[in-house]
Every structure is written in structure tokens, then in C-alpha cells.
Amino acid sequence: MRSFRKFYQLIVDIPLKKSVVLNYRYEVKAVIGTGSYGIVYHCNDLKMNENIVIKQLRKSKRRSKKELKQFENEISILRMLNHRNIPKFHEKFSQDGNVYFVMDFIEGDNLEDHIFLNQLTFNEKESLYFLYKLVDLVCYLHEHDIFHQDLRIPNILLKNHQPILIDFGLSKMINSDNLAKESILQLKRQDFYDLGEILLYVLYTTYASKSKKALPWTEELSLEKETVHILKRLLSIQEPYSDIKEISMDLQAVLKSKNWN
């Protein structure tokens, strides 16, 4: 049954071809990426003569209440956001039974490609400063009761050395009045843990292994004690952070206190 489902998705979820025009306005230029429930296209807005991005709910998922709800949830979240480092929502439309939404096209490779294809590296100071800018973005989300829940290097673009946050497909939007404090704290800590993973990832871009044996990061990386403290709290090895502003303050303090080379 599982193999049939995969085969069905391969047949049904074939991406739109180049030059297809959607909603009498958007011409498909290329497929940017595919996810568990969506296909993302780079398009040309023929009316405004500008690049935009369109996300399509996979055909195989459009009858699934869960996947449709997830798709609509991402639209609801993007409608609420107005930040220069987050793609702006434009409109939602349907065509031939398929559901789409339009958002800004932001030029730039994701962080994963920068690291693996362009050999981008971060020393300790650069890693902390990068995380500080990313935390500022996540702080904006949390202030709007939105939790990304999928903070990973493929979901971060770089433009003029600034992080751009994309893909809100797994994000949660909450109302503090009807959600237990424990549940809100759990959502916060998932974002914090992801930030810790990202910090580790960029720190490892300058690491050269001297041993064939894999060791814990605490033994492989030579870091300032303040950086270790931040990492351990983000990763819940020590007392976890409970507020995003506390992370920002710790990062700001270590960046100012050290005489970095």
C-alpha cells in the first residue's frame, strides 16, 4: 500500500512545466523546491514584470484535511507578518482544482548551499553574530505569538549577509488565552533548540577533524566558555532559556565583552 502511495504521488505530483501561466498572470520559470505537502516555483509576474514565488499544495494532498489545514495555516501566518527579512504574502488563488499562494521572491542562496557549494565559513565571532541577527528575526515572530518550529539551514537565505527566514509550513500560531503555559514553553524551546543546532552547524564550518573517531562537540570545538554556556542552554543540556530576549542579551554580552581577533 505504501509503495502504491509513493507511485501515485510521483505520477500526480509532477511539477508544472516552464512557461505555464497561472491565474492569467504568473509565468512559471523554474521549480525552486519540493516539500512534504508543497511545490515551490520561481515565477514572473507578467502584470508587474517582477519575480515572485508561488507555492502549490501538492495534488496528492489537496483532499487531505490535515494537509489543506497546514497549507491554510501557512497563509494565515504569512498574512500577519511584515518584516523585511521574511517573504511578504501577496495573494491566494485556485486554478484547475489546485490551491496556490503568492509571496515575495528574495534573491539569494540558502545557507546550506552557501556552506557546501560556496565554502562559506564562520569563525566563532561570526557564528555568534550571525545567530544574534537570526535571534532578532525569531524574536519578531515570538512577539507575534508565532513559532517557526522548522529552523534549519535550508530554510535560511542570505542576502547582503543578513538572514532571511522562509518556509513557515510547520509554524504554529497561538492564542495565549487558550493554550497552557507549558505548551507555549514547549514551542519556544523547540525554536531555541533549533537555534542551538544552527549555531553548532556554522561553528563546525571552520573545524578540521584531527581524529577518525567522532567526538562530542564539547571535545571537538575549542570555544569561549560563554559560547559553550549559550549552546548548552539552547540545547537544554543546562537550564533551558525561557525567553528569546534572554538569548539575545547573552549573545550581545559575549560579543561586546571579548577582544576578538
Short mmCIF file of C-alpha atoms in Angstrom, two decimals:
data_model
loop_
_atom_site.label_atom_id
_atom_site.label_comp_id
_atom_site.label_asym_id
_atom_site.label_seq_id
_atom_site.Cartn_x
_atom_site.Cartn_y
_atom_site.Cartn_z
CA MET A 1 0.00 0.00 0.00
CA ARG A 2 2.84 2.36 0.90
CA SER A 3 4.64 1.70 -2.40
CA PHE A 4 1.42 2.40 -4.31
CA ARG A 5 1.01 5.71 -2.44
CA LYS A 6 4.56 6.74 -3.39
CA PHE A 7 3.95 5.76 -7.02
CA TYR A 8 0.67 7.71 -7.01
CA GLN A 9 2.40 10.82 -5.68
CA LEU A 10 5.17 10.57 -8.30
CA ILE A 11 2.57 10.43 -11.08
CA VAL A 12 0.16 13.03 -9.69
CA ASP A 13 2.65 15.49 -8.21
CA ILE A 14 4.62 16.22 -11.37
CA PRO A 15 5.62 19.93 -11.10
CA LEU A 16 4.27 22.46 -13.57
CA LYS A 17 6.36 22.95 -16.67
CA LYS A 18 8.29 26.09 -17.50
CA SER A 19 6.22 28.81 -19.27
CA VAL A 20 2.89 27.64 -17.79
CA VAL A 21 0.86 30.73 -16.84
CA LEU A 22 -1.11 30.67 -13.58
CA ASN A 23 -4.08 32.88 -12.77
CA TYR A 24 -3.64 34.65 -16.17
CA ARG A 25 -0.66 36.43 -14.64
CA TYR A 26 2.18 34.31 -13.27
CA GLU A 27 4.56 32.57 -15.68
CA VAL A 28 6.48 29.61 -14.27
CA LYS A 29 10.25 29.98 -14.72
CA ALA A 30 11.59 27.13 -12.58
CA VAL A 31 10.91 24.80 -9.66
CA ILE A 32 12.69 26.10 -6.56
CA GLY A 33 11.95 23.14 -4.31
CA THR A 34 9.54 20.47 -3.16
CA GLY A 35 8.37 19.67 0.34
CA SER A 36 6.15 17.13 2.03
CA TYR A 37 2.98 18.98 1.06
CA GLY A 38 4.01 21.77 -1.32
CA ILE A 39 5.85 22.58 -4.54
CA VAL A 40 7.54 25.98 -4.81
CA TYR A 41 8.02 27.82 -8.10
CA HIS A 42 10.03 30.83 -9.23
CA CYS A 43 7.66 32.83 -11.44
CA ASN A 44 7.45 36.07 -13.37
CA ASP A 45 4.55 38.38 -12.55
CA LEU A 46 3.57 39.41 -16.08
CA LYS A 47 1.45 42.29 -14.79
CA MET A 48 4.15 43.88 -12.63
CA ASN A 49 7.14 42.47 -14.54
CA GLU A 50 8.83 41.22 -11.40
CA ASN A 51 9.97 37.95 -9.88
CA ILE A 52 7.72 36.27 -7.34
CA VAL A 53 7.40 32.88 -5.64
CA ILE A 54 4.33 30.64 -5.80
CA LYS A 55 3.67 27.70 -3.53
CA GLN A 56 1.28 24.97 -4.68
CA LEU A 57 -0.41 22.39 -2.48
CA ARG A 58 0.54 19.02 -3.95
CA LYS A 59 -2.29 17.46 -5.97
CA SER A 60 -1.99 14.26 -3.93
CA LYS A 61 -2.59 16.28 -0.73
CA ARG A 62 -5.46 18.56 -1.76
CA ARG A 63 -8.14 16.17 -0.45
CA SER A 64 -6.36 15.71 2.86
CA LYS A 65 -7.96 17.88 5.55
CA LYS A 66 -4.72 17.83 7.55
CA GLU A 67 -2.53 18.96 4.66
CA LEU A 68 -5.03 21.59 3.49
CA LYS A 69 -5.24 22.95 7.03
CA GLN A 70 -1.44 23.12 7.17
CA PHE A 71 -1.36 24.98 3.85
CA GLU A 72 -4.01 27.45 5.05
CA ASN A 73 -2.15 27.86 8.33
CA GLU A 74 1.00 28.94 6.49
CA ILE A 75 -1.04 31.51 4.57
CA SER A 76 -2.59 32.85 7.80
CA ILE A 77 0.84 33.24 9.36
CA LEU A 78 2.40 35.00 6.37
CA ARG A 79 -0.57 37.40 6.22
CA MET A 80 0.29 38.54 9.76
CA LEU A 81 3.96 39.20 9.12
CA ASN A 82 5.55 42.38 7.85
CA HIS A 83 9.32 42.15 8.12
CA ARG A 84 11.96 42.94 5.50
CA ASN A 85 13.69 39.60 6.18
CA ILE A 86 10.56 37.46 5.74
CA PRO A 87 8.82 36.99 2.36
CA LYS A 88 5.67 39.09 2.12
CA PHE A 89 2.38 37.37 1.27
CA HIS A 90 0.62 38.65 -1.86
CA GLU A 91 -2.48 36.56 -2.61
CA LYS A 92 -4.09 33.13 -2.67
CA PHE A 93 -5.83 31.66 -5.70
CA SER A 94 -7.20 28.40 -7.11
CA GLN A 95 -6.88 27.01 -10.63
CA ASP A 96 -7.99 23.67 -12.07
CA GLY A 97 -8.74 22.36 -8.59
CA ASN A 98 -5.28 23.29 -7.27
CA VAL A 99 -4.56 25.80 -4.50
CA TYR A 100 -1.70 28.31 -4.65
CA PHE A 101 -0.37 31.33 -2.80
CA VAL A 102 1.98 34.08 -3.95
CA MET A 103 4.79 35.71 -1.97
CA ASP A 104 7.93 37.78 -2.47
CA PHE A 105 10.91 36.41 -4.35
CA ILE A 106 14.05 37.12 -2.37
CA GLU A 107 17.23 36.54 -4.34
CA GLY A 108 19.93 34.58 -2.58
CA ASP A 109 21.12 31.05 -1.91
CA ASN A 110 20.11 29.24 1.23
CA LEU A 111 22.67 28.83 3.99
CA GLU A 112 23.18 25.15 3.19
CA ASP A 113 24.26 25.94 -0.39
CA HIS A 114 26.50 28.77 0.78
CA ILE A 115 28.31 26.40 3.12
CA PHE A 116 28.58 23.34 0.88
CA LEU A 117 28.81 24.88 -2.60
CA ASN A 118 30.44 28.25 -1.88
CA GLN A 119 32.62 27.04 1.03
CA LEU A 120 31.31 29.80 3.30
CA THR A 121 32.86 29.60 6.76
CA PHE A 122 32.16 31.25 10.11
CA ASN A 123 34.67 31.73 12.90
CA GLU A 124 33.36 31.88 16.47
CA LYS A 125 32.69 35.63 16.46
CA GLU A 126 30.99 35.46 13.05
CA SER A 127 28.89 32.49 14.19
CA LEU A 128 27.67 34.33 17.28
CA TYR A 129 26.96 37.49 15.30
CA PHE A 130 25.04 35.51 12.67
CA LEU A 131 22.97 33.85 15.40
CA TYR A 132 22.35 37.24 17.02
CA LYS A 133 20.78 38.51 13.77
CA LEU A 134 18.75 35.30 13.40
CA VAL A 135 17.54 35.54 17.00
CA ASP A 136 16.31 39.06 16.22
CA LEU A 137 14.11 37.56 13.49
CA VAL A 138 12.81 34.80 15.76
CA CYS A 139 12.13 37.41 18.44
CA TYR A 140 9.90 39.24 15.96
CA LEU A 141 7.94 36.01 15.41
CA HIS A 142 7.57 35.25 19.11
CA GLU A 143 6.34 38.78 19.79
CA HIS A 144 3.51 37.94 17.35
CA ASP A 145 2.83 34.60 19.09
CA ILE A 146 4.26 32.69 16.12
CA PHE A 147 6.76 29.86 16.48
CA HIS A 148 8.64 28.70 13.39
CA GLN A 149 9.26 25.07 14.51
CA ASP A 150 11.45 24.28 11.48
CA LEU A 151 14.54 26.46 11.88
CA ARG A 152 17.12 24.72 9.69
CA ILE A 153 19.90 25.93 7.40
CA PRO A 154 17.91 25.11 4.19
CA ASN A 155 15.20 27.48 5.49
CA ILE A 156 17.57 30.42 5.86
CA LEU A 157 18.61 32.56 2.89
CA LEU A 158 21.49 35.02 2.97
CA LYS A 159 21.13 38.44 1.38
CA ASN A 160 23.79 41.09 2.00
CA HIS A 161 24.99 38.96 4.95
CA GLN A 162 21.50 39.17 6.51
CA PRO A 163 19.47 36.02 7.30
CA ILE A 164 16.12 35.70 5.50
CA LEU A 165 13.68 33.26 7.09
CA ILE A 166 11.49 31.15 4.80
CA ASP A 167 9.15 28.12 4.86
CA PHE A 168 6.51 28.56 7.54
CA GLY A 169 4.80 25.27 6.69
CA LEU A 170 5.28 23.80 10.18
CA SER A 171 4.86 27.06 12.10
CA LYS A 172 2.41 27.42 14.96
CA MET A 173 0.34 30.49 15.75
CA ILE A 174 -1.08 30.53 19.25
CA ASN A 175 -3.53 32.43 21.39
CA SER A 176 -2.13 32.68 24.91
CA ASP A 177 -5.64 32.70 26.34
CA ASN A 178 -6.46 29.18 25.23
CA LEU A 179 -3.12 27.40 25.41
CA ALA A 180 -1.42 26.13 28.56
CA LYS A 181 1.80 27.87 29.55
CA GLU A 182 3.60 24.51 29.35
CA SER A 183 2.58 24.11 25.71
CA ILE A 184 3.80 27.63 24.82
CA LEU A 185 7.10 26.94 26.59
CA GLN A 186 7.47 23.73 24.58
CA LEU A 187 7.01 25.65 21.31
CA LYS A 188 9.57 28.24 22.42
CA ARG A 189 12.12 25.62 23.39
CA GLN A 190 11.79 23.82 20.06
CA ASP A 191 12.79 27.07 18.32
CA PHE A 192 15.59 27.57 20.86
CA TYR A 193 16.89 24.03 20.32
CA ASP A 194 16.88 24.59 16.56
CA LEU A 195 18.86 27.81 17.06
CA GLY A 196 21.43 25.79 19.03
CA GLU A 197 21.70 23.28 16.19
CA ILE A 198 22.22 26.11 13.69
CA LEU A 199 24.92 27.69 15.86
CA LEU A 200 26.72 24.35 16.08
CA TYR A 201 26.42 23.91 12.33
CA VAL A 202 28.06 27.22 11.47
CA LEU A 203 30.73 26.77 14.15
CA TYR A 204 31.73 23.49 12.50
CA THR A 205 32.40 25.22 9.16
CA THR A 206 35.94 26.02 10.40
CA TYR A 207 36.52 22.71 12.15
CA ALA A 208 39.16 20.36 10.75
CA SER A 209 38.99 16.88 12.22
CA LYS A 210 42.26 15.50 13.60
CA SER A 211 40.79 12.17 14.65
CA LYS A 212 38.95 9.41 12.83
CA LYS A 213 36.78 8.95 15.89
CA ALA A 214 33.73 11.20 16.19
CA LEU A 215 33.70 13.08 19.49
CA PRO A 216 31.07 15.30 21.18
CA TRP A 217 31.14 18.95 20.14
CA THR A 218 32.28 19.86 23.66
CA GLU A 219 35.54 18.00 22.93
CA GLU A 220 35.95 18.79 19.23
CA LEU A 221 35.34 22.53 19.31
CA SER A 222 37.57 24.97 21.14
CA LEU A 223 35.14 27.69 22.25
CA GLU A 224 34.90 30.55 24.71
CA LYS A 225 33.18 29.48 27.92
CA GLU A 226 30.37 31.99 27.25
CA THR A 227 29.68 30.37 23.86
CA VAL A 228 29.60 26.92 25.48
CA HIS A 229 27.16 28.26 28.09
CA ILE A 230 24.83 29.65 25.41
CA LEU A 231 24.95 26.42 23.41
CA LYS A 232 24.25 24.23 26.43
CA ARG A 233 21.22 26.32 27.38
CA LEU A 234 19.89 26.35 23.81
CA LEU A 235 20.28 22.57 23.57
CA SER A 236 18.75 22.05 27.05
CA ILE A 237 21.96 20.49 28.40
CA GLN A 238 21.85 23.10 31.14
CA GLU A 239 18.83 25.08 32.33
CA PRO A 240 16.98 25.96 29.09
CA TYR A 241 16.17 29.50 28.10
CA SER A 242 12.56 30.52 28.70
CA ASP A 243 12.53 33.72 26.64
CA ILE A 244 14.06 34.70 23.29
CA LYS A 245 15.17 38.11 24.60
CA GLU A 246 17.34 36.39 27.19
CA ILE A 247 19.23 34.64 24.36
CA SER A 248 19.70 37.96 22.59
CA MET A 249 21.08 39.57 25.75
CA ASP A 250 23.59 36.73 26.30
CA LEU A 251 24.78 36.94 22.69
CA GLN A 252 25.11 40.70 22.87
CA ALA A 253 27.09 40.45 26.10
CA VAL A 254 29.63 37.93 24.78
CA LEU A 255 30.08 39.84 21.51
CA LYS A 256 30.85 43.04 23.43
CA SER A 257 32.98 41.53 26.20
CA LYS A 258 35.59 39.69 24.16
CA ASN A 259 38.65 41.10 22.45
CA TRP A 260 38.06 39.08 19.29
CA ASN A 261 40.91 38.67 16.83
#
